[in-house]
Amino acid sequence: MEQQQATSPRPDRTSADGFADVGEVIDVEQAEAALVEHYSRLVRLAYLVLPPGSGRGRRVLTAHAVVQRALPRQRTATRDAGLPAQRAGDDTAADPGYAFLRQRVLKAALATGRTWWRRAPLLPQVWGLRLFPRSGGADELALDQALSALSGPGRAAFVLRDLEGLTADGTARALEAAGVADAQEALDEAEEAAVPAGSRDRSLLESVEFDPCALQARPTDLIRRRQHARAALAAGAAVVVCGALLGLPGEGWGPDGAAAPPYAQNAAAEAALDPGELTAASADAWQGAARQDFSAWPARGGRTGDKALLRRALAVWARPGAGVQVSATPGTPAGPAAGPPQLLFAGVVDHSVVVLFHDGLRVVRYAEAADGEGREAGRGAALDFARTDGAEAASAGALVVGRTEGNVRYLTAPWVNSVRLVDLLAPEAAGQKLGVDASGVSDPVPSPRPDRSCTTWPALRMGGRLLTDLGELAPARLTYGSPRKPGEATSPQARTAWARGGCALAAVRGQGVRSVNSWEFARQPLPGGAGSAAWVCTRAETWRGAGSRTLAQFQAPAPNGRPYARGTVAASVEGGTACGPRAPRALAGVLWKATGGQWWLLAAGSEKVTSVTATGGVQGRAAGHLMAVQTQAGAQARLTGRTADGGKVEALR
């Protein structure tokens, strides 16, 4: 094919008012490259300018035809064509071929609107299928109706200014070059259009509702086609492959915040993205609720009416972009909501704007910088997921609403009227009253810092319930007692057990823990009259069911001056049923060195263990649930217990 030339401005030859110098010539192949690169954007422009009365399917085909016919066939002068450049910062502004093609598309679309029936598209054609863009939400529908009420020049002015980013003067010049008699009237009409929020910052105009390249296909009249036997079932669908079908031209956050581009949509997904569809419990719903859980929490915070914030949060939840920090507790799905979630909180917490949702299965926390830092680059948002299904009043007392500089703030349940900050390792201290504001947000609380020293472990006492932060959205509830009937950790014995075993909680941080129960399953007199030791089983249950962890601790008599000295972890088991409600049994052993230097194998089982046997490096057998056998340092033994009915109890290892 012989190389041809067409005229187009170069970006470095634009005048002060945003218009290119005229009379230059560009290569037709350059224009063809621009058409391929910006095809989806040009088709979107044509689709928006074309009259809506012909139906969406015909409008799609016409838009494609208009753009495909925009490529010049021969040398063409641009003198007096009026080719405005985009505002600085638009990546297409540096492409002279794009500006040239856009003007031709605009002119053809306006001309097609004036003479619709005589300028029906010759191509592309589709037989047997109806093609139309995917449906958007309520805002997109409102915008489409508003544009339909405008004249062709009015729609063109709206699209050039608010989608293409031209100045008012540049829009007027482009309209005049396209044959519009009164460009100022078109500008005024576009300015006065009653459009929904977000329409004038590209967000809605760039949605999938107005993308003729992201199409849905439906059959035509199947019965009629069958009656015309031998007619082509479907000759083919001329679906044009568009580059970056759903990409946003530009880097900044729109109403969807740091969300990735939209994907295939349906009614439920659309409802889940609509702030107006969010559910919220009334302020006193918890008082009459059959079950006091997260579903009974009212929506609190100073930003619950901020629709733009809620839209961003929902959109990021549905499709977090590459710049969003996403975390989820083990076993928690991080996908979008199946329908409209419940709003729990929206407000400013320290230096972040935080939104908390609940969808029946999970609590979701969205956070962005309060000063907007990172928005322009599509960064700065965080999304956290935590599973909370099956919660009840005891496990739905608080949620983590913010973390900063080693501190954590909680959003407390509406039924909580007393919160105290206590130290697990100092059970005799009364703790201090914790302030809670009108929205239910607590004063900052130090987060536990597990390390070798472990000199303190902050916890919350809400009434009689004891909660602690294990690095997740939902704090873990701490209990004490029999696995089948654990109670609140309020007794002196319970406080002592947690004071001596609280540092072991570091082993279950970040595991999706719902509750941790401490159970003293045996107390054993030590050889040589050295006092008695407590055997404590600590079991962490998770929200997901699987992934429990069990620790057996040997708590020897506390040395002088250290009444709450840390116990020794004798065994650690992941999974299983030991020390849990299904199998409230335990057996563990430890090597212990007496004051005189003699080593002993000590073993203890729970009450239902009637005998204990040691094999391997240490041989021994004892009736009852306690055993003490002399041995050597480093000896290894296998312990087995038996119950009254002959059942076997394996030792925790």
XYZ file of C-alpha atoms in Angstrom:
653
model
C 0.000 0.000 0.000
C 1.416 3.357 -1.037
C 2.346 5.541 1.872
C -0.050 8.447 2.216
C 0.112 11.613 4.221
C -2.497 13.410 6.300
C -2.200 16.563 8.346
C -2.201 16.692 12.131
C -0.715 19.033 14.698
C 2.395 18.185 16.641
C 2.157 18.616 20.402
C 5.106 20.984 20.495
C 3.402 23.374 18.055
C 0.281 24.223 20.100
C -0.723 27.788 20.687
C -1.488 29.428 24.031
C -5.214 28.745 23.798
C -4.652 25.003 23.487
C -4.977 24.778 19.656
C -2.450 23.298 17.342
C -0.801 25.161 14.525
C -2.391 24.300 11.204
C -1.306 23.284 7.781
C 1.023 20.472 8.815
C 1.010 16.967 7.370
C 1.217 13.666 9.209
C 1.525 10.140 7.972
C -1.712 8.174 7.552
C -0.042 5.194 9.182
C 0.501 7.385 12.229
C -3.218 8.137 12.277
C -3.930 4.418 11.959
C -1.664 3.681 14.919
C -3.489 6.309 16.964
C -6.838 4.773 16.036
C -5.732 1.323 17.167
C -4.215 2.630 20.405
C -7.177 4.829 21.359
C -9.938 2.859 19.680
C -11.977 2.177 22.815
C -11.836 5.833 23.865
C -12.902 7.075 20.440
C -15.787 4.600 20.305
C -16.902 5.704 23.776
C -16.896 9.336 22.609
C -18.956 8.493 19.529
C -21.398 6.403 21.572
C -21.984 9.264 24.020
C -22.522 11.860 21.287
C -24.831 9.745 19.101
C -28.600 10.157 19.691
C -30.062 7.527 22.057
C -33.376 7.089 20.281
C -32.215 4.293 18.002
C -31.653 1.809 20.811
C -28.463 0.740 22.520
C -27.631 -2.082 20.110
C -27.847 0.048 16.974
C -26.033 2.861 18.745
C -23.128 0.515 19.547
C -22.732 -0.564 15.926
C -23.015 3.006 14.683
C -20.317 4.165 17.117
C -17.929 1.488 15.850
C -18.735 2.379 12.245
C -18.163 6.094 12.835
C -14.737 5.467 14.368
C -13.638 2.970 11.725
C -14.568 5.418 8.953
C -12.614 8.206 10.649
C -9.298 7.021 9.219
C -8.416 9.286 6.245
C -7.944 7.669 2.853
C -5.807 10.368 1.335
C -3.775 13.424 2.114
C -5.949 15.761 4.143
C -5.271 19.307 5.254
C -6.060 20.305 8.806
C -6.067 24.010 8.177
C -8.989 25.632 9.988
C -10.003 22.264 11.366
C -9.678 23.473 14.960
C -7.923 20.690 16.812
C -7.764 21.460 20.537
C -5.241 19.764 22.785
C -6.135 18.217 26.120
C -5.289 19.845 29.390
C -1.788 19.170 30.595
C -1.428 15.797 32.256
C -3.614 13.805 29.824
C -1.607 11.105 28.110
C -3.473 11.523 24.835
C -2.503 15.196 24.662
C 0.908 14.152 23.397
C -0.606 12.174 20.476
C -1.359 14.423 17.484
C -3.016 11.544 15.653
C -5.571 11.175 18.425
C -6.616 14.842 18.287
C -7.008 14.586 14.513
C -9.154 11.432 14.712
C -11.227 12.763 17.587
C -12.276 15.761 15.504
C -13.314 13.542 12.607
C -15.251 11.216 14.935
C -17.013 14.169 16.563
C -18.014 15.652 13.229
C -19.261 12.300 11.897
C -21.217 11.516 15.070
C -22.976 14.884 14.991
C -23.733 14.480 11.302
C -25.052 10.962 11.874
C -27.321 12.318 14.594
C -28.828 14.854 12.212
C -29.404 12.323 9.400
C -29.785 9.053 11.236
C -31.680 6.966 8.686
C -29.684 8.042 5.675
C -26.368 7.383 7.416
C -27.022 3.952 8.843
C -23.706 2.160 9.445
C -22.452 -0.080 6.693
C -20.151 -1.890 9.073
C -19.699 -3.689 11.306
C -22.755 -5.895 10.957
C -23.872 -8.686 13.280
C -26.407 -11.395 12.454
C -28.225 -13.460 15.022
C -27.086 -11.476 18.046
C -28.027 -8.277 19.810
C -25.033 -6.455 21.297
C -25.247 -3.786 23.971
C -23.071 -2.436 26.798
C -23.311 -3.847 30.289
C -25.741 -2.193 32.640
C -24.433 0.224 35.238
C -25.885 1.397 38.494
C -28.452 4.014 39.398
C -26.032 6.911 38.860
C -25.096 5.708 35.379
C -28.771 5.357 34.452
C -29.485 8.881 35.684
C -26.559 10.250 33.669
C -27.716 8.432 30.527
C -31.189 9.914 30.911
C -29.741 13.389 31.448
C -27.608 13.104 28.305
C -30.581 11.839 26.317
C -32.401 15.067 27.139
C -29.623 17.176 25.590
C -29.257 18.058 21.955
C -26.448 16.534 19.909
C -24.213 19.620 20.289
C -25.056 19.737 24.016
C -23.979 16.114 24.468
C -20.832 16.783 22.470
C -19.984 19.792 24.635
C -20.543 17.764 27.810
C -18.339 14.898 26.614
C -15.529 17.114 25.279
C -15.352 19.101 28.476
C -15.934 16.429 31.140
C -14.558 13.274 29.484
C -11.882 14.664 27.192
C -10.876 17.434 29.605
C -10.942 20.348 27.145
C -11.246 23.918 28.312
C -14.412 25.864 27.541
C -12.620 27.686 24.720
C -11.193 24.454 23.356
C -14.625 22.824 23.457
C -16.160 25.746 21.570
C -13.485 25.591 18.865
C -13.963 21.850 18.446
C -17.740 22.243 18.145
C -17.387 24.999 15.568
C -14.967 22.877 13.547
C -17.513 20.033 13.660
C -20.207 22.259 12.124
C -22.114 23.376 15.233
C -23.737 26.739 14.494
C -23.903 28.057 18.075
C -21.140 26.535 20.184
C -21.828 28.812 23.158
C -25.434 27.652 23.337
C -24.214 24.040 23.399
C -21.803 24.860 26.223
C -24.551 26.522 28.238
C -26.832 23.534 27.702
C -24.125 21.162 28.914
C -23.430 23.310 31.948
C -27.090 23.371 32.989
C -27.610 19.611 32.595
C -28.955 17.975 35.772
C -26.499 15.100 36.170
C -25.692 12.928 39.225
C -22.644 13.471 41.378
C -19.411 12.216 39.856
C -20.476 12.912 36.278
C -18.152 15.859 35.871
C -14.960 14.172 37.059
C -14.952 11.356 34.434
C -15.903 8.621 36.882
C -19.366 7.884 35.507
C -18.556 8.710 31.894
C -15.773 6.116 32.052
C -17.969 3.445 33.582
C -18.849 0.204 31.809
C -22.364 1.547 31.089
C -20.893 3.761 28.356
C -18.244 1.369 27.014
C -19.288 0.048 23.566
C -16.287 -2.278 23.628
C -17.375 -4.215 26.737
C -20.500 -5.824 25.345
C -23.147 -8.331 26.292
C -24.636 -10.587 23.615
C -28.235 -11.804 23.487
C -30.025 -13.744 20.744
C -32.558 -12.192 18.454
C -36.052 -13.707 17.947
C -35.186 -17.433 18.053
C -38.674 -18.666 17.112
C -38.806 -16.447 14.044
C -35.358 -17.630 13.026
C -36.376 -21.260 13.312
C -39.444 -20.603 11.196
C -37.169 -19.288 8.487
C -35.349 -22.632 8.445
C -31.874 -22.693 6.889
C -31.288 -19.051 7.813
C -27.875 -18.507 9.378
C -28.018 -19.346 13.070
C -25.491 -16.713 13.877
C -23.117 -15.435 11.223
C -20.793 -14.098 13.901
C -20.450 -11.371 16.389
C -18.314 -8.447 15.335
C -16.932 -7.878 18.758
C -13.994 -5.536 18.443
C -10.995 -6.244 20.647
C -10.380 -2.965 22.500
C -7.147 -2.159 24.250
C -7.618 -1.487 27.927
C -11.366 -2.087 27.817
C -12.065 -0.909 31.308
C -8.929 1.084 32.102
C -9.228 4.568 33.517
C -7.250 7.180 31.503
C -5.518 8.947 34.337
C -3.982 8.009 37.636
C -6.091 9.575 40.364
C -8.858 8.292 42.580
C -12.406 8.805 41.350
C -15.480 8.044 43.453
C -14.342 4.412 43.490
C -11.111 5.375 45.232
C -8.206 2.965 44.850
C -10.404 0.263 43.315
C -9.311 -1.631 40.246
C -11.376 -1.235 37.039
C -14.926 -2.680 37.126
C -15.582 -6.258 36.115
C -18.656 -8.174 34.939
C -21.625 -6.957 36.940
C -24.962 -8.285 38.070
C -27.809 -6.949 40.157
C -26.492 -8.270 43.473
C -22.984 -6.993 42.816
C -24.333 -3.585 41.827
C -26.435 -3.381 44.985
C -23.358 -4.231 47.048
C -21.575 -1.227 45.519
C -24.377 1.258 46.137
C -24.010 3.287 49.353
C -27.751 3.864 49.307
C -28.360 0.121 49.689
C -26.291 -0.273 52.868
C -28.222 -1.647 55.817
C -27.994 -0.213 59.317
C -29.535 -1.209 62.624
C -31.349 1.408 64.681
C -29.672 2.864 67.753
C -31.749 0.728 70.150
C -32.138 -2.415 68.015
C -29.755 -4.357 70.263
C -32.099 -3.977 73.236
C -34.818 -6.073 71.631
C -32.624 -8.284 69.437
C -33.111 -12.022 69.805
C -29.354 -12.349 69.508
C -26.855 -9.688 70.506
C -24.213 -9.921 67.826
C -22.706 -7.605 65.224
C -26.000 -7.456 63.312
C -27.489 -5.555 66.264
C -24.796 -2.855 66.213
C -26.015 0.544 64.984
C -24.082 2.595 62.440
C -21.891 5.056 64.321
C -19.271 7.679 63.559
C -19.234 11.146 62.056
C -19.033 10.066 58.397
C -21.951 7.649 58.089
C -23.635 10.087 55.694
C -20.578 10.574 53.475
C -21.750 8.795 50.327
C -18.485 9.456 48.474
C -16.472 7.794 51.238
C -18.839 4.837 51.433
C -18.768 4.431 47.652
C -14.962 4.337 47.709
C -14.920 1.832 50.535
C -17.419 -0.484 48.835
C -15.648 -0.253 45.489
C -12.233 -1.028 46.995
C -13.775 -3.962 48.838
C -15.224 -5.298 45.589
C -12.034 -4.871 43.563
C -8.975 -3.685 45.480
C -6.347 -2.151 43.236
C -2.652 -2.931 43.228
C -1.928 -0.084 45.658
C -4.325 -1.356 48.359
C -2.892 -3.228 51.348
C -5.147 -6.246 51.896
C -5.009 -8.578 54.892
C -7.284 -11.402 56.014
C -7.267 -13.734 58.981
C -6.705 -17.411 58.116
C -9.786 -19.001 56.593
C -11.430 -15.660 55.806
C -12.453 -15.117 52.160
C -11.345 -11.738 50.855
C -13.870 -11.498 48.019
C -16.648 -8.962 47.483
C -19.923 -8.928 49.357
C -22.750 -11.060 48.010
C -25.209 -8.227 48.612
C -25.540 -4.928 50.462
C -23.544 -5.199 53.713
C -24.324 -3.604 57.058
C -22.595 -0.365 58.016
C -21.125 -0.416 61.522
C -18.921 2.665 61.569
C -17.632 5.500 59.395
C -15.491 8.227 60.861
C -12.054 9.656 61.521
C -9.827 7.669 63.876
C -6.491 9.304 64.643
C -4.956 10.005 61.216
C -7.222 7.743 59.176
C -10.752 7.667 57.876
C -12.177 4.261 58.762
C -15.253 2.382 57.588
C -16.403 -0.880 59.185
C -18.828 -3.228 57.413
C -20.429 -6.519 58.408
C -21.844 -8.981 55.877
C -22.976 -11.731 58.218
C -19.795 -13.762 57.701
C -17.061 -11.174 58.014
C -16.177 -7.814 59.421
C -14.401 -5.654 56.857
C -12.339 -2.603 57.742
C -11.519 0.012 55.095
C -9.065 2.788 55.929
C -7.579 5.683 54.020
C -5.439 8.622 55.056
C -7.516 11.415 56.565
C -5.496 14.025 54.653
C -5.993 12.244 51.332
C -2.317 11.358 50.961
C -1.797 8.743 48.268
C -5.140 9.251 46.536
C -3.693 10.819 43.406
C -1.398 7.835 42.950
C -4.148 5.304 43.724
C -2.396 4.314 46.958
C -2.880 4.789 50.664
C -5.906 2.544 51.265
C -6.011 -0.556 53.444
C -8.537 -3.366 53.574
C -8.750 -5.891 56.417
C -11.003 -8.958 56.609
C -11.882 -10.986 59.699
C -14.312 -13.858 59.975
C -16.969 -13.328 62.667
C -19.795 -15.725 61.798
C -21.666 -17.199 64.731
C -20.732 -14.331 67.043
C -22.781 -13.719 70.162
C -22.798 -11.087 72.878
C -19.720 -12.558 74.571
C -17.637 -12.489 71.381
C -19.136 -9.363 69.797
C -18.162 -6.895 72.488
C -15.604 -4.893 70.513
C -13.810 -4.485 67.185
C -10.464 -2.921 66.425
C -11.155 0.336 64.626
C -7.639 1.735 64.461
C -3.967 0.955 65.070
C -1.181 3.485 65.300
C 2.219 3.702 66.976
C 1.801 0.565 69.056
C -1.671 1.510 70.261
C -5.080 0.207 69.324
C -8.542 1.769 69.532
C -11.694 -0.292 69.852
C -15.252 0.278 68.719
C -17.273 -1.102 71.624
C -20.657 -2.809 71.408
C -23.679 -0.640 72.277
C -24.442 -2.819 75.298
C -20.986 -2.272 76.829
C -21.168 0.339 79.614
C -17.911 -0.270 81.453
C -14.404 -0.747 80.049
C -11.226 -1.082 82.077
C -7.667 -1.524 80.894
C -5.967 -4.298 82.874
C -2.652 -6.124 82.787
C -3.004 -9.908 82.588
C 0.352 -10.328 84.311
C -0.653 -8.148 87.275
C -3.931 -9.688 88.471
C -3.974 -7.851 91.786
C -4.047 -4.428 90.096
C -7.510 -2.939 89.558
C -6.591 -1.452 86.191
C -7.780 1.894 84.927
C -11.066 3.059 83.488
C -10.938 3.481 79.730
C -12.665 6.419 78.088
C -15.186 5.781 75.307
C -16.584 8.614 73.161
C -20.160 9.091 71.967
C -19.496 6.972 68.869
C -18.286 4.039 70.969
C -14.582 4.535 70.123
C -12.224 3.913 73.027
C -9.151 5.806 74.105
C -5.907 4.291 72.756
C -4.838 1.050 74.419
C -1.284 -0.354 74.269
C -1.120 -3.361 72.008
C 0.584 -6.463 73.474
C 4.230 -6.670 72.464
C 5.268 -10.285 72.803
C 8.992 -10.601 73.364
C 11.384 -12.576 75.520
C 10.851 -10.406 78.573
C 7.027 -10.263 78.350
C 6.654 -8.006 81.362
C 3.105 -6.856 80.598
C 0.098 -7.991 78.564
C -2.693 -5.388 78.121
C -6.279 -6.625 78.112
C -9.768 -5.168 78.372
C -12.286 -6.038 81.022
C -15.798 -5.249 79.811
C -18.031 -5.982 82.740
C -16.980 -9.502 83.660
C -15.606 -10.396 80.224
C -11.897 -10.354 79.471
C -10.665 -9.524 75.941
C -7.225 -9.072 74.448
C -5.780 -8.007 71.120
C -4.156 -10.782 69.102
C -3.400 -8.642 66.070
C -6.784 -8.963 64.335
C -10.021 -7.012 63.915
C -11.900 -8.987 66.547
C -10.213 -9.250 69.955
C -10.081 -12.704 71.502
C -12.163 -13.562 74.548
C -10.257 -15.101 77.468
C -12.092 -17.605 79.679
C -11.291 -20.037 82.466
C -12.688 -23.402 83.511
C -13.839 -26.745 82.215
C -13.753 -27.008 78.382
C -17.460 -27.768 78.267
C -18.460 -24.950 80.611
C -15.831 -22.225 80.511
C -16.608 -19.142 82.549
C -15.392 -15.591 82.841
C -11.859 -15.150 84.165
C -12.870 -13.329 87.328
C -11.922 -15.628 90.217
C -8.527 -15.347 91.956
C -7.601 -18.791 90.594
C -8.492 -17.715 87.035
C -6.536 -14.466 87.310
C -3.509 -16.317 88.636
C -3.660 -18.876 85.820
C -3.735 -16.123 83.204
C -1.040 -14.121 84.977
C 1.319 -17.098 84.798
C 0.248 -18.236 81.338
C -0.674 -15.014 79.533
C 2.645 -14.719 77.685
C 1.817 -17.973 75.862
C -0.818 -16.017 73.904
C 2.001 -14.808 71.651
C 1.926 -18.243 69.995
C -1.611 -17.729 68.662
C -1.384 -14.147 67.371
C -2.776 -13.669 63.874
C -4.418 -17.098 63.729
C -8.053 -16.020 63.544
C -8.609 -16.796 67.226
C -12.103 -16.407 68.630
C -11.536 -17.415 72.257
C -8.848 -18.876 74.496
C -9.711 -20.994 77.510
C -7.365 -21.787 80.390
C -8.126 -24.956 82.345
C -6.261 -26.285 85.349
C -6.721 -29.996 84.724
C -4.492 -31.253 87.549
C -2.524 -30.213 90.618
C 0.423 -32.398 91.547
C 2.411 -32.621 94.815
C 6.113 -32.406 93.979
C 8.689 -34.930 95.266
C 10.625 -33.986 98.373
C 7.918 -31.772 99.775
C 8.698 -28.984 97.241
C 5.101 -27.860 97.150
C 2.530 -28.472 94.457
C 2.488 -27.629 90.767
C -0.467 -26.733 88.585
C -1.006 -28.333 85.193
C -2.860 -25.926 82.926
C -4.205 -26.576 79.446
C -4.696 -23.492 77.277
C -6.734 -23.999 74.106
C -7.341 -21.382 71.409
C -10.469 -21.813 69.272
C -10.730 -20.107 65.887
C -13.646 -18.491 64.105
C -13.298 -20.925 61.223
C -13.360 -24.051 63.418
C -10.145 -25.597 62.126
C -6.717 -24.446 63.217
C -7.130 -24.670 66.987
C -3.982 -24.734 69.096
C -3.466 -26.345 72.512
C -0.689 -25.657 75.015
C 0.014 -27.659 78.168
C 1.797 -25.668 80.855
C 3.562 -26.819 83.989
C 3.386 -24.149 86.674
C 5.779 -24.996 89.492
C 5.531 -23.171 92.791
C 6.374 -19.526 92.263
C 9.740 -18.399 93.637
C 9.915 -15.817 96.384
C 9.167 -12.328 95.164
C 7.700 -13.612 91.865
C 4.218 -14.881 92.640
C 3.214 -14.871 88.985
C 6.331 -16.295 87.375
C 5.808 -17.669 83.917
C 4.984 -21.349 83.583
C 6.822 -23.872 81.406
C 5.240 -24.993 78.126
C 5.284 -28.781 78.309
C 3.537 -29.447 74.976
C 2.092 -27.622 71.990
C -0.390 -29.194 69.594
C -2.072 -27.788 66.475
C -5.553 -29.100 65.764
C -7.018 -32.087 67.555
C -9.681 -32.260 70.240
C -7.635 -32.387 73.450
C -8.722 -29.916 76.118
C -11.707 -28.974 73.978
C -15.456 -29.417 74.466
C -15.508 -32.591 72.364
C -12.752 -34.286 74.361
C -12.277 -32.586 77.741
C -9.261 -34.732 78.600
C -5.583 -33.970 78.940
C -2.305 -35.765 79.687
C 1.145 -34.161 79.689
C 4.580 -34.703 81.153
C 7.738 -32.767 81.907
C 11.264 -33.361 83.236
C 11.703 -31.537 86.540
C 14.867 -31.044 88.572
C 14.476 -31.080 92.349
C 16.448 -28.799 94.657
C 18.884 -31.594 95.491
C 19.713 -32.145 91.801
C 17.594 -35.246 91.161
C 15.658 -35.343 87.880
C 12.085 -36.566 87.774
C 9.613 -37.415 85.064
C 6.377 -35.804 86.190
C 3.128 -36.608 84.433
C -0.456 -35.585 85.075
C -3.777 -36.308 83.475
C -7.235 -34.876 83.912
C -9.711 -36.352 86.387
C -11.034 -39.092 84.091
C -7.564 -40.571 83.616
C -7.295 -43.571 85.958
C -3.741 -44.722 85.156
C -0.577 -43.368 83.537
C 2.170 -45.424 81.889
C 5.644 -44.305 80.740
C 7.598 -46.272 78.134
C 10.753 -45.704 76.155
C 13.653 -43.994 77.914
C 11.730 -43.974 81.178
C 9.728 -46.923 82.459
C 6.964 -46.489 84.991
C 3.306 -46.914 85.798
C 1.031 -45.256 88.309
C -2.578 -45.705 89.297
C -4.614 -42.546 89.187
C -3.922 -39.486 87.075
C -0.543 -38.458 88.555
C 2.908 -40.018 88.172
C 6.443 -39.185 89.344
C 9.432 -41.352 88.274
C 13.118 -40.721 88.905
C 15.148 -40.371 85.715
C 18.170 -38.696 84.128
C 18.520 -35.322 82.409
C 17.516 -35.472 78.748
C 15.551 -38.707 79.074
C 12.708 -39.262 76.623
C 9.538 -41.153 77.349
C 6.183 -41.917 75.798
C 3.180 -41.354 78.046
C -0.164 -43.098 77.769
C -3.230 -42.769 79.957
C -6.267 -44.950 80.432
C -9.799 -44.084 81.504
C -12.134 -46.179 83.634
C -13.814 -47.658 80.562
C -10.481 -48.664 79.035
C -10.235 -45.727 76.699
C -6.772 -44.562 75.677
C -5.548 -41.019 76.268
C -2.456 -39.912 74.344
C -0.190 -37.356 75.914
C 0.116 -33.896 74.424
C 3.507 -33.546 72.754
